[in-house]
mmCIF file of C-alpha atoms in Angstrom:
data_model
loop_
_atom_site.group_PDB
_atom_site.id
_atom_site.type_symbol
_atom_site.label_atom_id
_atom_site.label_comp_id
_atom_site.label_asym_id
_atom_site.label_seq_id
_atom_site.Cartn_x
_atom_site.Cartn_y
_atom_site.Cartn_z
ATOM 1 C CA MET J 1 -0.193 0.026 0.107
ATOM 2 C CA PRO J 2 1.169 3.383 -0.720
ATOM 3 C CA ALA J 3 2.400 5.544 2.307
ATOM 4 C CA PHE J 4 -0.287 7.950 1.783
ATOM 5 C CA HIS J 5 -3.215 5.416 1.573
ATOM 6 C CA PHE J 6 -6.542 6.403 3.240
ATOM 7 C CA ARG J 7 -5.845 3.695 5.673
ATOM 8 C CA HIS J 8 -2.465 4.581 6.813
ATOM 9 C CA ILE J 9 -3.808 8.278 7.114
ATOM 10 C CA LYS J 10 -6.753 7.017 9.029
ATOM 11 C CA ASP J 11 -4.606 5.132 11.730
ATOM 12 C CA LEU J 12 -2.739 8.389 12.235
ATOM 13 C CA TYR J 13 -5.677 10.079 13.471
ATOM 14 C CA PRO J 14 -5.655 9.080 17.340
ATOM 15 C CA MET J 15 -2.134 10.450 17.408
ATOM 16 C CA THR J 16 -2.754 13.465 15.555
ATOM 17 C CA TRP J 17 -5.811 14.057 18.081
ATOM 18 C CA ALA J 18 -3.659 13.561 20.993
ATOM 19 C CA LYS J 19 -0.932 15.867 19.815
ATOM 20 C CA SER J 20 -3.857 18.754 19.307
ATOM 21 C CA ILE J 21 -4.802 17.873 22.751
ATOM 22 C CA SER J 22 -1.104 18.342 23.913
ATOM 23 C CA LEU J 23 -1.076 21.362 21.785
ATOM 24 C CA THR J 24 -4.177 23.125 23.241
ATOM 25 C CA SER J 25 -2.764 22.375 26.961
ATOM 26 C CA ALA J 26 0.739 23.999 26.093
ATOM 27 C CA LEU J 27 -0.953 26.939 24.893
ATOM 28 C CA GLN J 28 -3.130 27.331 27.737
ATOM 29 C CA GLN J 29 -0.323 27.336 30.102
ATOM 30 C CA GLU J 30 1.672 29.471 27.780
ATOM 31 C CA LEU J 31 -1.291 32.014 27.751
ATOM 32 C CA ALA J 32 -2.093 31.730 31.727
ATOM 33 C CA ALA J 33 1.534 32.844 32.791
ATOM 34 C CA ASN J 34 2.983 36.031 32.798
ATOM 35 C CA PRO J 35 6.337 35.858 31.106
ATOM 36 C CA ILE J 36 7.984 38.383 33.509
ATOM 37 C CA THR J 37 6.479 37.261 36.785
ATOM 38 C CA GLY J 38 5.432 33.832 36.148
ATOM 39 C CA GLU J 39 1.730 35.014 37.525
ATOM 40 C CA ARG J 40 -1.478 34.081 36.167
ATOM 41 C CA THR J 41 -2.660 36.639 33.648
ATOM 42 C CA ASP J 42 -5.730 37.397 31.554
ATOM 43 C CA SER J 43 -4.033 38.446 28.396
ATOM 44 C CA HIS J 44 -0.998 37.245 26.643
ATOM 45 C CA VAL J 45 0.221 37.027 23.132
ATOM 46 C CA VAL J 46 1.546 33.725 22.101
ATOM 47 C CA GLU J 47 3.550 33.287 18.857
ATOM 48 C CA LEU J 48 1.564 30.392 16.887
ATOM 49 C CA THR J 49 4.201 29.763 14.170
ATOM 50 C CA SER J 50 6.800 28.308 16.447
ATOM 51 C CA TRP J 51 4.101 26.149 18.241
ATOM 52 C CA ALA J 52 2.579 24.943 14.653
ATOM 53 C CA SER J 53 6.227 24.032 13.845
ATOM 54 C CA ARG J 54 6.797 22.212 17.156
ATOM 55 C CA VAL J 55 3.606 19.969 16.856
ATOM 56 C CA THR J 56 4.325 19.349 13.002
ATOM 57 C CA LEU J 57 7.619 18.137 13.956
ATOM 58 C CA ASP J 58 6.278 15.839 16.537
ATOM 59 C CA ILE J 59 3.629 14.461 14.400
ATOM 60 C CA ILE J 60 6.231 13.848 11.719
ATOM 61 C CA GLY J 61 8.614 12.241 13.939
ATOM 62 C CA ILE J 62 5.759 9.643 15.384
ATOM 63 C CA ALA J 63 4.180 9.034 12.103
ATOM 64 C CA GLY J 64 7.299 8.751 10.026
ATOM 65 C CA MET J 65 10.248 7.978 12.169
ATOM 66 C CA GLY J 66 8.621 6.183 15.117
ATOM 67 C CA ARG J 67 10.133 8.934 17.188
ATOM 68 C CA SER J 68 8.779 11.242 19.600
ATOM 69 C CA PHE J 69 10.755 14.571 19.985
ATOM 70 C CA ASN J 70 8.350 15.917 22.800
ATOM 71 C CA MET J 71 8.689 19.526 21.249
ATOM 72 C CA LEU J 72 5.733 20.869 22.888
ATOM 73 C CA GLN J 73 7.562 20.602 26.083
ATOM 74 C CA LYS J 74 9.869 23.269 25.231
ATOM 75 C CA SER J 75 12.353 20.974 23.969
ATOM 76 C CA THR J 76 16.116 21.779 23.445
ATOM 77 C CA ASP J 77 16.355 19.087 21.024
ATOM 78 C CA ARG J 78 19.209 19.631 18.277
ATOM 79 C CA LEU J 79 16.707 18.648 15.624
ATOM 80 C CA LEU J 80 14.067 21.681 16.771
ATOM 81 C CA ARG J 81 16.767 24.106 16.682
ATOM 82 C CA ILE J 82 17.927 23.141 13.131
ATOM 83 C CA TYR J 83 14.155 22.748 11.821
ATOM 84 C CA GLU J 84 13.384 26.373 13.345
ATOM 85 C CA GLN J 85 16.272 27.865 11.685
ATOM 86 C CA LEU J 86 15.694 26.395 8.413
ATOM 87 C CA LEU J 87 12.053 27.582 8.247
ATOM 88 C CA ASP J 88 12.570 30.984 10.030
ATOM 89 C CA PRO J 89 11.175 33.466 7.188
ATOM 90 C CA GLN J 90 14.274 36.048 6.624
ATOM 91 C CA ARG J 91 14.200 38.202 3.639
ATOM 92 C CA GLU J 92 17.294 36.396 1.908
ATOM 93 C CA LYS J 93 15.380 33.016 2.634
ATOM 94 C CA ILE J 94 12.065 34.247 0.754
ATOM 95 C CA ALA J 95 14.228 35.735 -1.885
ATOM 96 C CA PHE J 96 15.906 32.399 -2.656
ATOM 97 C CA ALA J 97 12.673 30.464 -2.716
ATOM 98 C CA VAL J 98 11.498 32.805 -5.384
ATOM 99 C CA ALA J 99 14.441 32.923 -7.198
ATOM 100 C CA ALA J 100 14.485 29.037 -6.899
ATOM 101 C CA ILE J 101 10.727 28.930 -8.354
ATOM 102 C CA VAL J 102 11.627 31.332 -10.954
ATOM 103 C CA PHE J 103 15.041 30.244 -12.140
ATOM 104 C CA ASP J 104 16.862 26.655 -12.525
ATOM 105 C CA MET J 105 18.111 25.696 -9.131
ATOM 106 C CA ASP J 106 21.627 25.006 -10.442
ATOM 107 C CA ALA J 107 21.935 28.991 -11.224
ATOM 108 C CA VAL J 108 20.492 30.054 -7.897
ATOM 109 C CA ARG J 109 23.055 27.918 -6.341
ATOM 110 C CA LEU J 110 26.016 29.971 -8.040
ATOM 111 C CA LEU J 111 24.773 33.240 -6.590
ATOM 112 C CA ARG J 112 26.397 33.898 -3.683
ATOM 113 C CA TRP J 113 23.709 33.486 -0.805
ATOM 114 C CA LYS J 114 24.641 33.248 2.802
ATOM 115 C CA ILE J 115 22.009 30.915 2.897
ATOM 116 C CA ASN J 116 23.616 28.225 0.900
ATOM 117 C CA ALA J 117 26.523 28.382 3.670
ATOM 118 C CA ARG J 118 23.747 27.990 6.335
ATOM 119 C CA PHE J 119 21.973 25.235 4.817
ATOM 120 C CA ARG J 120 25.173 23.207 4.424
ATOM 121 C CA GLN J 121 26.199 23.686 7.979
ATOM 122 C CA LEU J 122 22.824 22.822 9.428
ATOM 123 C CA THR J 123 22.258 19.787 7.337
ATOM 124 C CA ASN J 124 25.505 18.345 7.864
#
């Protein structure tokens, strides 16, 4: 059966649901705590992009590799740091992505991008 066959995806529902429950619990804790004093507060801003990346990496880890990274518990896992650095939306990364779509990738790699060296460093 193909990896994305209905049966395989359906078997992932309970794990995905459990991770979504863990995410809501982590967000509730984040929203409840004042970042300076640690006291409970009624209003707080949360950066959802980071949390979405964490839960996505957790789900991919369990579904694809059979490994739980526990990223929702503010993990300091090296893989999370690499993942966040690779996906951090900086102007150069956005320009690189657009150039890669518009032009041939070999031509794009010939340009002197800081991002090329960073990708090599992070993925080695």
